[in-house]
Coordinates of N, CA and C in Angstrom, one line a residue:
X1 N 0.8 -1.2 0.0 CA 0.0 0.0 0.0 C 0.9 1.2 0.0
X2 N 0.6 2.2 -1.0 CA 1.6 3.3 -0.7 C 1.2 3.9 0.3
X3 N 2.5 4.6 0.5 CA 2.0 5.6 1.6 C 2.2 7.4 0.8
X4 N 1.4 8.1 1.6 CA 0.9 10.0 1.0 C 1.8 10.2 2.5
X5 N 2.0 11.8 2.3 CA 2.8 12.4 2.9 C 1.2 13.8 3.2
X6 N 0.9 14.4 4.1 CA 0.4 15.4 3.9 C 0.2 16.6 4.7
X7 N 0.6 17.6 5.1 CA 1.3 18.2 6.2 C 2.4 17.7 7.9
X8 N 3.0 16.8 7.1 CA 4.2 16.5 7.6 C 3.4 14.6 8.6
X9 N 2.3 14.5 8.0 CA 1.8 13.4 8.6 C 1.1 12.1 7.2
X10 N 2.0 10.9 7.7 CA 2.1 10.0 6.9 C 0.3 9.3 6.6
X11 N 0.5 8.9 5.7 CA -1.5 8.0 5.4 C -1.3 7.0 4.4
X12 N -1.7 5.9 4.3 CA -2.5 5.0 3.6 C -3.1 5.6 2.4
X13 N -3.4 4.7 1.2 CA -3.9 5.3 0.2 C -6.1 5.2 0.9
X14 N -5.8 4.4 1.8 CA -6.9 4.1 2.2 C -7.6 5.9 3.0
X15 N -6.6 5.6 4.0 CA -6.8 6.9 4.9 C -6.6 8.1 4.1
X16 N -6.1 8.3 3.0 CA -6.0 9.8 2.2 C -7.0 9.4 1.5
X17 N -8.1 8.6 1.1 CA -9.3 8.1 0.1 C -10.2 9.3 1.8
X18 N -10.2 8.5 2.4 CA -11.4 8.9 3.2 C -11.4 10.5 3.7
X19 N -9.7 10.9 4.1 CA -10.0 12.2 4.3 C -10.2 13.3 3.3
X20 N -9.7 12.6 2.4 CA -9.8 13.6 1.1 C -12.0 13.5 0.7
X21 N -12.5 13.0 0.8 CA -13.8 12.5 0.4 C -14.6 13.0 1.7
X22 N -14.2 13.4 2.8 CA -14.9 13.8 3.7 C -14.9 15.2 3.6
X23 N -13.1 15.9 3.3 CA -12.8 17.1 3.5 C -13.9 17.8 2.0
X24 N -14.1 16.8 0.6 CA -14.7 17.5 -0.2 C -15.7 17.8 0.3
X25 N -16.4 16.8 0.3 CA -17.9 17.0 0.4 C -18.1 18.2 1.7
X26 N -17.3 18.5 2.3 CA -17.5 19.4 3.4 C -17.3 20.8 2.5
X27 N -16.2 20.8 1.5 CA -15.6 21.7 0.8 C -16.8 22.3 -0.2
X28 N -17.4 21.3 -0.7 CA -18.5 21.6 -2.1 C -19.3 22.4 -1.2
X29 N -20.0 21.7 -0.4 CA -21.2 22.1 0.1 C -20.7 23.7 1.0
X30 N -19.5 24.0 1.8 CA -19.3 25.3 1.9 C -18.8 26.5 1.1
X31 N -17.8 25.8 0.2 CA -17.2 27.0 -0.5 C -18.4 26.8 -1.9
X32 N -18.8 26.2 -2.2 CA -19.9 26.3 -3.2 C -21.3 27.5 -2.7
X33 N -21.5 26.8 -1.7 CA -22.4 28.2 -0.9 C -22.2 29.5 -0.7
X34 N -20.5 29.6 -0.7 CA -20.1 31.1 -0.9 C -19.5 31.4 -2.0
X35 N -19.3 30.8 -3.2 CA -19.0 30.9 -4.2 C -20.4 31.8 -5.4
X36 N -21.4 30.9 -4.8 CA -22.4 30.6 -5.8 C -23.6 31.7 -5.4
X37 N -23.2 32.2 -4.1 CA -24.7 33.0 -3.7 C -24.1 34.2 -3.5
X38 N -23.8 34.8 -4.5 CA -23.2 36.4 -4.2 C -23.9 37.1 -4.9
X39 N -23.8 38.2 -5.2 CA -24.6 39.9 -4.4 C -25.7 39.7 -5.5
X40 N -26.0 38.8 -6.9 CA -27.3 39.3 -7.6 C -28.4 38.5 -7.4
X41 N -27.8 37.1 -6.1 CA -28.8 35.8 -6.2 C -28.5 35.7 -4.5
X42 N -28.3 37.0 -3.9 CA -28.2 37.1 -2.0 C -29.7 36.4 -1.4
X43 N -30.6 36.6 -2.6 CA -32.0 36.2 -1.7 C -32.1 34.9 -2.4
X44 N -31.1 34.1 -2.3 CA -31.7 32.7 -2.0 C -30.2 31.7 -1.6
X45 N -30.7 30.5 -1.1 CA -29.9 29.7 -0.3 C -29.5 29.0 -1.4
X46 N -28.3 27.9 -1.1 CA -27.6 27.2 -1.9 C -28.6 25.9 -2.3
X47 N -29.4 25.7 -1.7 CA -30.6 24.3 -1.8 C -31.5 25.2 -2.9
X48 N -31.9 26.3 -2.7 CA -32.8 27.1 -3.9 C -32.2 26.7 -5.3
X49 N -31.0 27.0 -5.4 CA -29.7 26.9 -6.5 C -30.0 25.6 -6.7
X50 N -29.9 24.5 -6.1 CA -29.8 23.2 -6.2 C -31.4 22.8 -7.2
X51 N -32.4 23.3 -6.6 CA -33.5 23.6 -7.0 C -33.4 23.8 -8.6
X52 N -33.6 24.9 -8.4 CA -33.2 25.6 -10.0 C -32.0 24.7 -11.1
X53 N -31.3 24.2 -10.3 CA -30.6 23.3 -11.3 C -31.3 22.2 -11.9
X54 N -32.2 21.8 -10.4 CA -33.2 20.4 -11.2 C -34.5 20.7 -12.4
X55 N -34.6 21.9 -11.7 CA -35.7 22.4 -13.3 C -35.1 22.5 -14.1
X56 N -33.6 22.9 -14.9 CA -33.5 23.4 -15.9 C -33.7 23.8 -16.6
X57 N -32.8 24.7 -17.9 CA -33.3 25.1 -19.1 C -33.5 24.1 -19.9
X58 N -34.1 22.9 -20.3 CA -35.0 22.6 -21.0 C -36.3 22.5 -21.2
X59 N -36.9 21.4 -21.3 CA -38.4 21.4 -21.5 C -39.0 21.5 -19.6
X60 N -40.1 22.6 -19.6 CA -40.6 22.4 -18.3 C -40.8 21.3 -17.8
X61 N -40.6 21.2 -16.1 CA -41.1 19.5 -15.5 C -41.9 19.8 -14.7
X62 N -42.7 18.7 -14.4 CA -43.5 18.7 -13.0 C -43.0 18.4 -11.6
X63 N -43.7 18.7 -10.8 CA -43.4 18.9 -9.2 C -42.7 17.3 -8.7
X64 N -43.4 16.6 -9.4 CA -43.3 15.3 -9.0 C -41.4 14.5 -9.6
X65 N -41.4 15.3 -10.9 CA -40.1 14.5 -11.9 C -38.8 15.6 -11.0
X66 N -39.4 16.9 -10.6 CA -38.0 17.4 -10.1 C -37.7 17.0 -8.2
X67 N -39.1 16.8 -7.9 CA -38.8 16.1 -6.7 C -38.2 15.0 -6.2
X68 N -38.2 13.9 -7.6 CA -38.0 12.9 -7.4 C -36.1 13.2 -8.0
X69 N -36.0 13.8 -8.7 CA -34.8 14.2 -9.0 C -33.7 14.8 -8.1
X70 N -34.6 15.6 -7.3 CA -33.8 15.8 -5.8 C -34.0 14.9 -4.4
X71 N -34.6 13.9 -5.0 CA -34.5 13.0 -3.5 C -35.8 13.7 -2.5
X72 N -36.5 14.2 -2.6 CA -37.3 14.8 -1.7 C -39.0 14.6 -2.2
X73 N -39.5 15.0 -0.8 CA -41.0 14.8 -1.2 C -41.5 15.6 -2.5
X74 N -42.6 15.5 -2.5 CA -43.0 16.7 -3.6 C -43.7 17.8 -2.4
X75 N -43.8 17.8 -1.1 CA -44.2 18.7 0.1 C -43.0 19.6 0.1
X76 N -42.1 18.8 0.4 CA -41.0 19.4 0.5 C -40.6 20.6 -0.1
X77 N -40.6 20.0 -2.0 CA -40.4 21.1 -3.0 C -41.5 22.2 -3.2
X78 N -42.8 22.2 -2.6 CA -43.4 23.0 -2.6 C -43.0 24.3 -1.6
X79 N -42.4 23.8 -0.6 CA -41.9 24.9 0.4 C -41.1 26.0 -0.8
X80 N -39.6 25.2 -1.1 CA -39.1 25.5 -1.8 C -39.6 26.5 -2.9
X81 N -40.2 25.9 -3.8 CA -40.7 26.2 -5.1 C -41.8 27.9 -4.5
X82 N -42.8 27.7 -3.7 CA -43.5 28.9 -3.6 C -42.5 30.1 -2.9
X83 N -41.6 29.6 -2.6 CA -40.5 31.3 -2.1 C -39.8 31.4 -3.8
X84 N -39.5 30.6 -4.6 CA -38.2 31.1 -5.9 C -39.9 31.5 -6.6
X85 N -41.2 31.2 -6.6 CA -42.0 31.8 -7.4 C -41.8 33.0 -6.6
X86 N -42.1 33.1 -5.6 CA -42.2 34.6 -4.8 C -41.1 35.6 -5.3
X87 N -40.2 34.8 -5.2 CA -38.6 35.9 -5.6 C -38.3 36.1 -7.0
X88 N -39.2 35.0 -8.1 CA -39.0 35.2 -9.3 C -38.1 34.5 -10.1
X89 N -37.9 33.9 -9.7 CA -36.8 32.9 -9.7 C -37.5 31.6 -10.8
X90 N -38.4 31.6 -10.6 CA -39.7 30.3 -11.2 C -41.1 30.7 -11.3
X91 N -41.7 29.9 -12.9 CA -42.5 30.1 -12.5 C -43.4 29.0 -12.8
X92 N -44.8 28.8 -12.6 CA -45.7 27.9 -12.9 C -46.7 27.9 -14.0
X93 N -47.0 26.8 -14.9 CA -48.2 27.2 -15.9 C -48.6 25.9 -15.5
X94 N -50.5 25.9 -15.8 CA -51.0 25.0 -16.0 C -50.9 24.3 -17.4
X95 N -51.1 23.3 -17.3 CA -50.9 22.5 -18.7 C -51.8 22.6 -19.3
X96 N -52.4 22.7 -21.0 CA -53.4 23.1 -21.8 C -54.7 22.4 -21.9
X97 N -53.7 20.6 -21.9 CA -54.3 19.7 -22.3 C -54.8 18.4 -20.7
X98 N -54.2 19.2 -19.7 CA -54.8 18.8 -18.5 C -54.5 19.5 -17.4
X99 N -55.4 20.5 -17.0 CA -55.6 21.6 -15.9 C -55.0 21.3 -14.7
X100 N -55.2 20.1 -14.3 CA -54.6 19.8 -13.2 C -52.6 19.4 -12.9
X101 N -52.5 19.6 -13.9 CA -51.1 19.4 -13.9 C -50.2 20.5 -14.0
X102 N -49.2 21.1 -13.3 CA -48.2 22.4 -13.3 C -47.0 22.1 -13.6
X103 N -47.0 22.5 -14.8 CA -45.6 22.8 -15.3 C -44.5 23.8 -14.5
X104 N -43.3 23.6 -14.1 CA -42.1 24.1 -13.4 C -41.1 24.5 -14.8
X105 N -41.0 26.2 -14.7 CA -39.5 26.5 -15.2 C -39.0 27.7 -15.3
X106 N -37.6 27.9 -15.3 CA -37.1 29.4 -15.2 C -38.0 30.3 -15.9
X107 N -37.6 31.4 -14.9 CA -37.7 32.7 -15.9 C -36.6 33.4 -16.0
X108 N -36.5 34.5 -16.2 CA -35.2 35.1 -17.3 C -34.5 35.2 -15.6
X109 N -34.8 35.4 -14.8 CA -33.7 35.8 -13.7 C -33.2 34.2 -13.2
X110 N -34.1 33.3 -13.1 CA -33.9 31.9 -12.9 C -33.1 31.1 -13.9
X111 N -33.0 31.3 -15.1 CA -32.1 31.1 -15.9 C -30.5 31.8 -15.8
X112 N -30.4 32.7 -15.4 CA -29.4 33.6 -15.0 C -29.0 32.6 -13.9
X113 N -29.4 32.4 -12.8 CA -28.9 31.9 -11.5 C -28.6 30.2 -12.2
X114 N -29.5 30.2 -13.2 CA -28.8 28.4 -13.0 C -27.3 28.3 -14.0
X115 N -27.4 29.4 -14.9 CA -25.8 29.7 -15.4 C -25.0 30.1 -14.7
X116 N -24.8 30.9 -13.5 CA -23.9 31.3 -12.5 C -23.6 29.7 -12.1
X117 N -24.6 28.7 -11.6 CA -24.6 27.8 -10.8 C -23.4 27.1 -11.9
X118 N -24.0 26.7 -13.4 CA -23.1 25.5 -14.0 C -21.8 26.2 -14.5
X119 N -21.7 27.7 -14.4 CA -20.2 28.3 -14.4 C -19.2 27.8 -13.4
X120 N -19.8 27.7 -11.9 CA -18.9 27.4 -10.6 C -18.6 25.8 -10.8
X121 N -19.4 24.8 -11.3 CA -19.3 23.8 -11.5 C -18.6 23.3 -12.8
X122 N -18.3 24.2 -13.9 CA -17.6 23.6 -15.1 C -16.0 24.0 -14.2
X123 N -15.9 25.1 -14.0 CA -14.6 25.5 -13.4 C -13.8 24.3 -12.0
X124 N -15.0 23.7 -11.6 CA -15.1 23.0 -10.8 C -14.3 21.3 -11.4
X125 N -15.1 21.4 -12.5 CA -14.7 20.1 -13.6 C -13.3 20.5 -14.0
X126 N -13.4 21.3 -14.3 CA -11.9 22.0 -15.0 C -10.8 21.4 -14.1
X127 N -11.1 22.0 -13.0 CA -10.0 21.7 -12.0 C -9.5 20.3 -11.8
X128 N -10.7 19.4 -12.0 CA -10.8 18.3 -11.7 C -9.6 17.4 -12.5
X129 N -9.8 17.4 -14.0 CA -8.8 16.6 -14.6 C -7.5 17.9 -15.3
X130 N -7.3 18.8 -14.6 CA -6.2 19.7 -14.8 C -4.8 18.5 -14.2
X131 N -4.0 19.0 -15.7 CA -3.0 18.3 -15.5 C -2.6 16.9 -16.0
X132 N -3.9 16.3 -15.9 CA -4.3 14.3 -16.3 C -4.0 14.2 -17.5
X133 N -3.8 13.3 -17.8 CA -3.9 12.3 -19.0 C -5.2 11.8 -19.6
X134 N -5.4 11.4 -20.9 CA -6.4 10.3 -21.1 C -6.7 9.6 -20.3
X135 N -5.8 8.9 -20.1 CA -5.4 7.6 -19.4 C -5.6 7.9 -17.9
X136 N -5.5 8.5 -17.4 CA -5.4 9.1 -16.3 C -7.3 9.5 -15.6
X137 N -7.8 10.4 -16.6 CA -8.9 10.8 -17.0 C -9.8 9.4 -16.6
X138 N -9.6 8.3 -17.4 CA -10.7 7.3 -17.9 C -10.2 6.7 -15.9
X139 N -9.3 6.7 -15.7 CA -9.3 5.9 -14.4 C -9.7 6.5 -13.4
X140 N -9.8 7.9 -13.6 CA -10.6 8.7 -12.4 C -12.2 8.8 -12.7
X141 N -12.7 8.9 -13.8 CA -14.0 8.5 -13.9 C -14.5 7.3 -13.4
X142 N -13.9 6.5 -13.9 CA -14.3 4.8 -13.2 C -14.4 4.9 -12.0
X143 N -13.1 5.6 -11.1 CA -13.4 5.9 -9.8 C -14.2 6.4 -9.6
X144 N -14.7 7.5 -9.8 CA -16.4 8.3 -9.4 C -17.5 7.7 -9.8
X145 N -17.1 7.0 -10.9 CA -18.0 6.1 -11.3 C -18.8 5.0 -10.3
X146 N -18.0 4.4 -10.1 CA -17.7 3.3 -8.7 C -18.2 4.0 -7.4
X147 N -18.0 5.3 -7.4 CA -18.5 6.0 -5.9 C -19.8 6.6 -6.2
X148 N -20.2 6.7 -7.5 CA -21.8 7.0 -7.5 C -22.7 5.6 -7.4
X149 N -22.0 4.4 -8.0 CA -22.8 3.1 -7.7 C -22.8 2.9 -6.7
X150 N -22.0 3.0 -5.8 CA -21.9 2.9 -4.2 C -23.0 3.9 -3.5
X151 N -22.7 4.6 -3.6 CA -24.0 5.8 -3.1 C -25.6 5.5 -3.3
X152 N -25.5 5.2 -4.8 CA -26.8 4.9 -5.5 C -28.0 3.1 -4.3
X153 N -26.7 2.5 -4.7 CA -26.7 0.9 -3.6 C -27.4 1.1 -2.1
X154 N -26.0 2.1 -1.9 CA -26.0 2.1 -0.2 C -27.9 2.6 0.0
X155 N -28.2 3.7 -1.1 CA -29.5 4.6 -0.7 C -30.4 3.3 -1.3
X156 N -30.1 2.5 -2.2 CA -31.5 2.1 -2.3 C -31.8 0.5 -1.2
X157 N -30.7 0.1 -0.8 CA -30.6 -0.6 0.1 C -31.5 -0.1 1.7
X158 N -31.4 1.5 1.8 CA -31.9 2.0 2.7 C -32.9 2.3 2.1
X159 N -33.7 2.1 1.5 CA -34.6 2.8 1.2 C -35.0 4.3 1.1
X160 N -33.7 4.9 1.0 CA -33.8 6.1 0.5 C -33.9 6.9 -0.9

């Protein structure tokens, strides 16, 4: 097993897997939050953003396909969803050909915040294989690859 060197204290490829994967996900979720919510999108949280990313600019979706896209109730996203209508962020139509169904999707300022959003994240990617190889590249996918099956498993094993 090799061993990492990392402020003057020795690790396992095992132990630099776990601290490195703890310290991200701690990383994404804070410096993403102050990255991503500055001065023209102050009125809304980093889960709003999250939000808006699952609607997308494509074809409008329903409450139910972006709920289910974020792991959460469709109660849930209603919290959500009536403050970014409030703030403009989103909006709702009924559907033509069945009343009871609401279409979810940007408007011009909500499209704006979900490009800021996939700017922090391409630069994010950027970083990611800066420096790599092909070769290098296809082995670190596989890796994330492997760590999203694992995630995907562990949650549906829970019933999450």
């Amino acid at each position: 097993m090799e061993i990492y060197e990392r402020r003057g204290e020795k690790m396992d490829s095992y132990t630099t897997f776990n601290h490195i994967l703890v310290k991200l996900f701690n990383d994404i979720m804070d410096i993403e939050e102050k990255c991503i919510i500055t001065e023209p999108f102050q009125d809304i949280t980093n889960n709003d953003m999250h939000v808006i990313e699952a609607i997308g600019l494509g074809t409008p979706k329903n409450m139910s396909a972006i709920a289910k896209q974020l792991r959460v109730t469709t109660g849930t996203l209603t919290i959500s969803m009536n403050s970014l209508v409030k703030k403009g962020y989103v909006k709702r139509e009924r559907s033509e050909q069945d009343r009871r169904v609401v279409y979810i999707m940007l408007t011009a300022k909500g499209k704006l915040a979900y490009k800021h959003h996939a700017e922090f994240h391409r630069k994010m990617t950027e970083a990611l294989v800066k420096g790599i190889d092909e070769k290098e590249t296809k082995l670190l996918v596989q890796a994330l690859v492997n760590l999203d099956h694992f995630f995907e498993e562990y949650a549906k094993e829970r019933g999450i």
